[in-house]
Short mmCIF file of N, CA and C in Angstrom, two decimals:
data_model
loop_
_atom_site.label_atom_id
_atom_site.label_comp_id
_atom_site.label_asym_id
_atom_site.label_seq_id
_atom_site.Cartn_x
_atom_site.Cartn_y
_atom_site.Cartn_z
N UNK A 1 25.08 3.96 -56.02
CA UNK A 1 25.34 5.31 -56.27
C UNK A 1 24.08 6.28 -56.87
N UNK A 2 23.25 5.84 -57.12
CA UNK A 2 21.90 6.78 -57.96
C UNK A 2 20.85 6.48 -56.69
N UNK A 3 21.12 5.22 -55.62
CA UNK A 3 20.17 5.53 -54.19
C UNK A 3 21.02 6.81 -53.53
N UNK A 4 22.10 6.97 -53.34
CA UNK A 4 22.94 8.04 -52.96
C UNK A 4 21.93 9.58 -52.98
N UNK A 5 22.35 9.34 -54.30
CA UNK A 5 21.06 11.03 -55.28
C UNK A 5 20.42 11.10 -54.88
N UNK A 6 19.38 10.23 -54.84
CA UNK A 6 18.44 10.61 -54.45
C UNK A 6 17.83 11.30 -52.97
N UNK A 7 18.88 10.85 -52.00
CA UNK A 7 19.09 10.98 -50.74
C UNK A 7 19.31 12.31 -50.43
N UNK A 8 20.41 12.90 -51.08
CA UNK A 8 20.69 13.68 -50.98
C UNK A 8 20.29 14.86 -51.79
N UNK A 9 19.38 14.44 -53.11
CA UNK A 9 18.29 15.69 -53.38
C UNK A 9 17.52 16.09 -52.59
N UNK A 10 16.97 14.98 -51.62
CA UNK A 10 16.01 14.98 -50.51
C UNK A 10 16.56 16.09 -49.32
N UNK A 11 17.52 15.85 -48.84
CA UNK A 11 18.12 16.30 -47.92
C UNK A 11 18.56 17.61 -48.05
N UNK A 12 19.11 17.72 -49.27
CA UNK A 12 19.41 19.10 -49.70
C UNK A 12 17.91 20.11 -49.66
N UNK A 13 17.10 19.16 -50.23
CA UNK A 13 16.00 20.30 -50.38
C UNK A 13 15.28 20.58 -49.08
N UNK A 14 14.98 19.41 -48.01
CA UNK A 14 14.64 19.71 -46.97
C UNK A 14 15.48 20.82 -45.74
N UNK A 15 17.01 21.03 -45.85
CA UNK A 15 17.76 21.96 -45.69
C UNK A 15 17.01 23.50 -46.21
N UNK A 16 16.52 23.30 -47.30
CA UNK A 16 17.02 24.75 -48.34
C UNK A 16 15.58 25.21 -47.79
N UNK A 17 14.59 24.13 -47.56
CA UNK A 17 13.27 24.75 -47.02
C UNK A 17 13.70 25.22 -45.66
N UNK A 18 14.17 24.77 -44.98
CA UNK A 18 14.25 25.12 -43.39
C UNK A 18 14.70 26.43 -43.67
N UNK A 19 15.82 26.76 -44.41
CA UNK A 19 16.78 27.80 -44.48
C UNK A 19 15.51 29.03 -44.65
N UNK A 20 15.38 28.30 -45.79
CA UNK A 20 14.12 29.70 -46.54
C UNK A 20 13.06 30.09 -45.13
N UNK A 21 12.49 29.23 -44.65
CA UNK A 21 11.93 29.66 -43.39
C UNK A 21 12.56 30.37 -42.75
N UNK A 22 13.59 29.89 -41.79
CA UNK A 22 14.71 30.54 -41.10
C UNK A 22 14.72 32.23 -41.48
N UNK A 23 15.04 32.29 -42.53
CA UNK A 23 15.12 33.66 -43.13
C UNK A 23 14.12 34.24 -43.23
N UNK A 24 12.91 33.63 -43.53
CA UNK A 24 11.60 34.72 -43.91
C UNK A 24 11.14 34.79 -42.09
N UNK A 25 11.39 34.11 -40.98
CA UNK A 25 11.12 34.56 -39.52
C UNK A 25 11.81 35.77 -39.24
N UNK A 26 13.55 35.36 -39.73
CA UNK A 26 14.52 36.50 -39.32
C UNK A 26 14.20 37.88 -40.21
N UNK A 27 13.64 37.66 -41.52
CA UNK A 27 13.42 39.04 -41.77
C UNK A 27 12.42 40.25 -40.94
N UNK A 28 11.27 39.47 -40.75
CA UNK A 28 10.19 40.28 -40.00
C UNK A 28 9.71 41.48 -40.54
N UNK A 29 10.40 42.31 -40.27
CA UNK A 29 9.68 43.96 -40.25
C UNK A 29 10.33 44.35 -41.56
N UNK A 30 11.50 43.60 -42.22
CA UNK A 30 12.06 44.25 -43.40
C UNK A 30 11.21 45.11 -44.27
N UNK A 31 10.00 44.20 -44.75
CA UNK A 31 9.13 44.47 -45.67
C UNK A 31 8.56 45.17 -44.91
N UNK A 32 7.68 45.43 -43.92
CA UNK A 32 7.01 46.46 -43.22
C UNK A 32 7.92 47.89 -43.45
N UNK A 33 9.29 47.85 -43.04
CA UNK A 33 10.09 49.21 -43.04
C UNK A 33 10.33 49.33 -44.52
N UNK A 34 10.16 48.54 -45.66
CA UNK A 34 10.45 48.80 -46.90
C UNK A 34 10.24 50.26 -47.74
N UNK A 35 10.93 51.12 -47.85
CA UNK A 35 10.59 52.35 -48.83
C UNK A 35 10.16 53.56 -47.45
N UNK A 36 10.47 53.31 -46.63
CA UNK A 36 9.68 54.45 -45.33
C UNK A 36 11.22 55.20 -44.83
N UNK A 37 12.00 54.88 -45.24
CA UNK A 37 13.58 55.68 -44.96
C UNK A 37 13.50 57.13 -45.90
N UNK A 38 14.23 58.03 -45.41
CA UNK A 38 14.21 59.06 -46.61
C UNK A 38 15.10 58.88 -47.63
N UNK A 39 16.19 58.04 -47.30
CA UNK A 39 17.24 57.71 -48.90
C UNK A 39 16.50 57.18 -49.70
N UNK A 40 15.19 56.34 -49.45
CA UNK A 40 14.81 55.40 -50.49
C UNK A 40 13.46 56.17 -51.07
N UNK A 41 14.03 55.81 -52.40
CA UNK A 41 12.61 56.85 -53.15
C UNK A 41 11.24 56.87 -52.99
N UNK A 42 10.62 55.25 -52.90
CA UNK A 42 9.62 54.73 -52.14
C UNK A 42 8.82 55.28 -50.68
N UNK A 43 8.07 55.95 -50.95
CA UNK A 43 7.56 56.65 -50.13
C UNK A 43 6.03 56.74 -49.50
N UNK A 44 5.58 56.33 -48.55
CA UNK A 44 3.87 56.58 -48.56
C UNK A 44 3.65 57.92 -48.40
N UNK A 45 4.78 58.81 -47.86
CA UNK A 45 4.33 60.21 -47.36
C UNK A 45 4.23 61.08 -49.42
N UNK A 46 3.53 61.99 -49.35
CA UNK A 46 3.09 62.69 -50.56
C UNK A 46 4.25 64.07 -50.28
N UNK A 47 4.88 64.06 -51.29
CA UNK A 47 6.04 65.23 -51.11
C UNK A 47 4.94 67.05 -50.98
N UNK A 48 3.90 66.63 -52.03
CA UNK A 48 2.80 67.95 -52.46
C UNK A 48 1.96 67.94 -50.82
N UNK A 49 1.77 69.43 -51.24
CA UNK A 49 0.70 70.04 -49.38
C UNK A 49 -0.68 69.53 -49.86
N UNK A 50 -1.23 68.96 -48.55
CA UNK A 50 -2.42 68.78 -48.66
C UNK A 50 -3.45 69.54 -49.62
N UNK A 51 -4.20 69.33 -50.17
CA UNK A 51 -5.55 70.19 -50.87
C UNK A 51 -6.32 71.11 -49.95
N UNK A 52 -6.19 72.18 -50.03
CA UNK A 52 -6.52 73.39 -49.35
C UNK A 52 -6.00 73.69 -48.12
N UNK A 53 -4.81 73.48 -47.77
CA UNK A 53 -3.98 73.68 -46.81
C UNK A 53 -3.25 75.16 -47.00
N UNK A 54 -2.94 76.07 -46.27
CA UNK A 54 -2.61 77.25 -46.30
C UNK A 54 -1.04 76.83 -47.47
N UNK A 55 -0.26 76.03 -47.60
CA UNK A 55 0.94 75.54 -48.52
C UNK A 55 0.45 75.52 -49.93
N UNK A 56 -0.74 74.65 -50.18
CA UNK A 56 -1.29 73.97 -51.44
C UNK A 56 -1.87 75.53 -52.00
N UNK A 57 -2.29 76.58 -50.94
CA UNK A 57 -3.31 77.67 -51.88
C UNK A 57 -2.27 78.31 -52.18
N UNK A 58 -0.93 78.42 -51.68
CA UNK A 58 0.38 79.77 -51.94
C UNK A 58 0.87 78.60 -53.30
N UNK A 59 1.20 77.67 -53.10
CA UNK A 59 1.80 77.28 -54.54
C UNK A 59 0.74 77.39 -55.79
N UNK A 60 -0.61 77.11 -55.26
CA UNK A 60 -1.72 77.41 -56.54
C UNK A 60 -1.67 79.51 -57.54
N UNK A 61 -1.47 79.93 -56.15
CA UNK A 61 -1.59 81.23 -56.40
C UNK A 61 0.30 81.95 -57.31
N UNK A 62 0.92 80.92 -56.61
CA UNK A 62 2.24 81.18 -57.39
C UNK A 62 2.78 80.45 -59.03
N UNK A 63 1.77 79.45 -59.12
CA UNK A 63 1.76 79.06 -60.42
C UNK A 63 0.57 79.88 -61.32
N UNK A 64 -0.67 80.36 -60.93
CA UNK A 64 -1.25 81.15 -61.27
C UNK A 64 -0.65 82.21 -61.95
N UNK A 65 -0.07 83.15 -60.56
CA UNK A 65 1.00 84.09 -61.08
C UNK A 65 1.98 84.16 -62.41
N UNK A 66 2.40 82.87 -62.26
CA UNK A 66 3.68 82.42 -63.35
C UNK A 66 2.96 83.12 -64.71
N UNK A 67 1.70 81.84 -64.50
CA UNK A 67 0.80 82.09 -65.95
C UNK A 67 0.33 83.34 -66.39
N UNK A 68 -0.16 83.88 -65.55
CA UNK A 68 -0.34 85.22 -66.03
C UNK A 68 0.68 86.43 -66.41
N UNK A 69 2.31 86.12 -65.76
CA UNK A 69 3.00 86.98 -66.26
C UNK A 69 3.02 86.56 -67.65
N UNK A 70 3.10 85.38 -67.93
CA UNK A 70 3.61 84.51 -69.65
C UNK A 70 2.68 85.32 -70.45
N UNK A 71 0.98 85.62 -69.74
CA UNK A 71 0.00 85.87 -70.82
C UNK A 71 0.36 87.35 -71.01
N UNK A 72 0.74 88.06 -69.76
CA UNK A 72 1.31 89.65 -70.21
C UNK A 72 2.18 89.66 -71.20
N UNK A 73 3.10 88.83 -71.12
CA UNK A 73 4.37 89.03 -72.19
C UNK A 73 3.93 88.70 -73.81
N UNK A 74 3.08 87.63 -73.79
CA UNK A 74 2.74 87.53 -75.24
C UNK A 74 1.58 88.54 -75.53
N UNK A 75 0.82 89.63 -74.84
CA UNK A 75 0.28 90.43 -74.59
C UNK A 75 0.95 91.65 -75.11
N UNK A 76 2.45 91.82 -74.68
CA UNK A 76 3.54 92.72 -74.59
C UNK A 76 3.94 92.74 -75.91
N UNK A 77 4.36 91.18 -76.23
CA UNK A 77 4.87 91.46 -77.82
C UNK A 77 3.90 91.64 -78.98
N UNK A 78 2.28 91.15 -78.54
CA UNK A 78 1.49 91.82 -79.61
C UNK A 78 1.05 93.18 -79.80
N UNK A 79 1.72 94.09 -78.75
CA UNK A 79 1.39 95.01 -78.52
C UNK A 79 0.19 95.52 -77.92
N UNK A 80 -0.52 94.53 -77.14
CA UNK A 80 -2.06 94.97 -76.34
C UNK A 80 -1.33 95.51 -74.99
N UNK A 81 -2.28 95.93 -74.19
CA UNK A 81 -2.08 96.43 -73.31
C UNK A 81 -1.89 95.13 -71.89
N UNK A 82 -1.08 95.51 -71.11
CA UNK A 82 -1.18 94.49 -70.02
C UNK A 82 -2.13 94.14 -68.90
N UNK A 83 -2.44 92.85 -68.44
CA UNK A 83 -3.68 92.83 -67.43
C UNK A 83 -2.89 93.21 -65.93
N UNK A 84 -3.68 93.72 -65.04
CA UNK A 84 -3.17 94.01 -63.79
C UNK A 84 -3.36 92.25 -63.33
N UNK A 85 -1.88 91.87 -62.90
CA UNK A 85 -2.24 90.41 -62.70
C UNK A 85 -2.80 90.19 -60.93
N UNK A 86 -2.53 90.87 -60.08
CA UNK A 86 -3.07 90.74 -58.67
C UNK A 86 -4.80 90.61 -59.01
N UNK A 87 -5.39 91.71 -59.72
CA UNK A 87 -6.30 91.81 -59.67
C UNK A 87 -7.11 90.23 -61.00
N UNK A 88 -6.44 89.80 -62.02
CA UNK A 88 -6.93 88.98 -62.31
C UNK A 88 -6.86 87.90 -61.43
N UNK A 89 -5.57 87.58 -60.68
CA UNK A 89 -5.63 86.11 -59.44
C UNK A 89 -6.68 86.41 -58.96
N UNK A 90 -7.31 87.41 -58.10
CA UNK A 90 -8.57 87.39 -57.41
C UNK A 90 -9.55 87.38 -58.30
N UNK A 91 -9.78 87.56 -59.68
CA UNK A 91 -10.31 87.32 -60.01
C UNK A 91 -11.14 85.41 -60.47
N UNK A 92 -9.56 85.06 -60.40
CA UNK A 92 -9.78 83.70 -61.08
C UNK A 92 -9.58 82.73 -60.15
N UNK A 93 -9.60 83.32 -59.01
CA UNK A 93 -9.53 82.19 -57.62
C UNK A 93 -10.58 82.59 -56.79
N UNK A 94 -11.22 83.53 -57.21
CA UNK A 94 -12.80 83.75 -56.62
C UNK A 94 -13.88 82.51 -56.68
N UNK A 95 -14.41 82.32 -55.34
CA UNK A 95 -15.27 80.94 -55.35
C UNK A 95 -16.54 81.30 -56.37
N UNK A 96 -17.02 80.30 -57.40
CA UNK A 96 -17.60 80.55 -58.35
C UNK A 96 -19.46 80.24 -57.88
N UNK A 97 -19.97 80.70 -57.54
CA UNK A 97 -21.24 80.33 -56.66
C UNK A 97 -22.52 80.45 -57.76
N UNK A 98 -23.26 79.29 -57.70
CA UNK A 98 -24.58 79.63 -58.58
C UNK A 98 -25.48 79.88 -57.85
N UNK A 99 -26.51 80.31 -58.48
CA UNK A 99 -27.74 81.03 -57.18
C UNK A 99 -28.48 79.81 -55.97
N UNK A 100 -28.58 78.52 -56.83
CA UNK A 100 -28.95 77.64 -56.32
C UNK A 100 -28.10 77.42 -54.76
N UNK A 101 -26.84 77.50 -54.99
CA UNK A 101 -25.79 76.91 -53.80
C UNK A 101 -26.07 78.46 -53.14
N UNK A 102 -26.38 79.49 -53.32
CA UNK A 102 -26.48 80.61 -52.46
C UNK A 102 -27.77 80.72 -51.84
N UNK A 103 -28.75 80.26 -52.77
CA UNK A 103 -30.30 79.88 -51.79
C UNK A 103 -30.44 78.80 -50.82
N UNK A 104 -29.34 78.09 -51.34
CA UNK A 104 -29.10 76.82 -49.97
C UNK A 104 -28.40 77.14 -48.85
N UNK A 105 -27.26 78.33 -49.28
CA UNK A 105 -26.82 78.77 -48.07
C UNK A 105 -27.21 79.66 -47.29
N UNK A 106 -28.05 80.55 -47.69
CA UNK A 106 -28.92 81.17 -47.33
C UNK A 106 -29.97 80.45 -46.49
N UNK A 107 -30.92 79.04 -46.63
CA UNK A 107 -31.04 78.67 -46.12
C UNK A 107 -30.72 77.89 -44.77
N UNK A 108 -29.49 77.59 -44.75
CA UNK A 108 -28.86 76.98 -43.72
C UNK A 108 -28.15 78.08 -42.70
N UNK A 109 -27.70 79.17 -43.09
CA UNK A 109 -28.07 80.48 -42.40
C UNK A 109 -29.19 80.85 -41.53
N UNK A 110 -30.18 80.84 -42.10
CA UNK A 110 -31.30 81.30 -41.67
C UNK A 110 -31.72 79.88 -40.31
N UNK A 111 -31.67 78.77 -40.93
CA UNK A 111 -31.81 77.88 -39.89
C UNK A 111 -30.93 77.86 -38.66
N UNK A 112 -29.86 78.29 -39.47
CA UNK A 112 -28.35 78.47 -37.79
C UNK A 112 -29.12 79.83 -37.26
N UNK A 113 -29.45 80.76 -37.55
CA UNK A 113 -30.42 81.98 -36.63
C UNK A 113 -31.47 81.44 -35.84
N UNK A 114 -32.41 80.84 -36.45
CA UNK A 114 -33.49 80.22 -35.52
C UNK A 114 -32.72 79.04 -34.24
N UNK A 115 -32.06 78.55 -34.67
CA UNK A 115 -31.09 77.97 -33.65
C UNK A 115 -30.73 78.67 -32.51
N UNK A 116 -30.01 79.94 -33.17
CA UNK A 116 -29.43 80.48 -32.37
C UNK A 116 -29.98 81.73 -30.65
N UNK A 117 -31.69 81.83 -31.77
CA UNK A 117 -32.35 82.75 -31.18
C UNK A 117 -33.10 81.47 -29.85
N UNK A 118 -33.24 80.59 -30.59
CA UNK A 118 -33.96 79.56 -29.50
C UNK A 118 -33.34 79.20 -28.19
N UNK A 119 -31.68 79.44 -28.48
CA UNK A 119 -30.42 79.22 -27.04
C UNK A 119 -30.63 80.23 -26.49
N UNK A 120 -30.93 81.44 -27.09
CA UNK A 120 -30.96 83.02 -26.20
C UNK A 120 -30.21 83.54 -26.61
N UNK A 121 -29.09 83.55 -27.98
CA UNK A 121 -28.06 84.85 -28.19
C UNK A 121 -28.85 85.20 -29.48
N UNK A 122 -28.55 86.21 -29.85
CA UNK A 122 -28.70 86.81 -30.63
C UNK A 122 -28.39 86.45 -32.08
N UNK A 123 -28.97 86.89 -32.87
CA UNK A 123 -29.34 86.39 -34.45
C UNK A 123 -27.95 87.22 -35.51
N UNK A 124 -27.16 86.62 -36.23
CA UNK A 124 -26.47 87.10 -36.91
C UNK A 124 -26.91 87.67 -37.89
N UNK A 125 -26.23 88.46 -38.91
CA UNK A 125 -26.54 89.08 -40.05
C UNK A 125 -26.31 88.02 -41.25
N UNK A 126 -27.85 87.77 -41.80
CA UNK A 126 -27.84 86.64 -42.85
C UNK A 126 -26.73 87.18 -44.28
N UNK A 127 -26.68 88.36 -44.39
CA UNK A 127 -26.02 88.45 -45.61
C UNK A 127 -24.72 88.17 -45.57
N UNK A 128 -24.07 88.96 -44.38
CA UNK A 128 -22.43 88.68 -43.71
C UNK A 128 -22.88 87.58 -43.91
N UNK A 129 -23.08 86.51 -43.01
CA UNK A 129 -23.04 84.79 -42.75
C UNK A 129 -22.70 83.85 -43.74
N UNK A 130 -23.25 84.78 -44.98
CA UNK A 130 -23.82 84.08 -46.71
C UNK A 130 -22.25 84.72 -46.91
N UNK A 131 -21.86 85.55 -46.91
CA UNK A 131 -20.33 86.01 -47.39
C UNK A 131 -19.09 85.32 -46.69
N UNK A 132 -19.50 84.75 -45.79
CA UNK A 132 -18.24 84.36 -44.84
C UNK A 132 -18.52 82.86 -45.28
N UNK A 133 -19.61 82.32 -45.36
CA UNK A 133 -19.82 80.90 -45.90
C UNK A 133 -19.28 80.52 -47.02
N UNK A 134 -19.44 81.28 -48.01
CA UNK A 134 -18.71 81.36 -49.53
C UNK A 134 -17.44 81.23 -49.37
N UNK A 135 -17.11 82.44 -49.00
CA UNK A 135 -15.86 82.72 -48.25
C UNK A 135 -14.72 81.36 -47.92
N UNK A 136 -15.63 80.62 -46.84
CA UNK A 136 -14.96 79.51 -46.76
C UNK A 136 -14.82 78.35 -47.77
N UNK A 137 -15.75 78.39 -48.74
CA UNK A 137 -15.55 77.16 -49.49
C UNK A 137 -14.50 77.34 -50.52
N UNK A 138 -14.01 78.65 -50.54
CA UNK A 138 -12.64 78.98 -51.55
C UNK A 138 -11.68 77.46 -51.49
N UNK A 139 -11.39 76.88 -50.44
CA UNK A 139 -10.69 76.25 -49.57
C UNK A 139 -11.10 74.89 -50.78
N UNK A 140 -12.33 74.80 -51.24
CA UNK A 140 -12.93 73.34 -51.32
C UNK A 140 -11.82 72.90 -52.90
#
């Protein structure tokens, strides 16, 4: 009887290992697909818009407006005059450019103008190009 017990344990273990290997092979893409369906909460895609995109900028501006409205409400309760929300929003979201960065942008624009002149194209207005480049930095 005890000799049969050892045989049964070995046979059941071998069958269990074979069953586990078959299940592993048949499950294949189950783990690769895990969390990629809309009904599951574990997704690889972020729900927030990518940074610098128009949607992210609109969301940022909406949140800043809410904060400014709350600030105006506190100012009103203290008897202080309210701030212009749109003007304050423009001030807060304007790119902060230090003199070194402005100098570096100027050098970039001047170098770009030299390349344009060598290519036979008319040079661009340096100051206008500097302002355009600074405006492009606001999404960063």
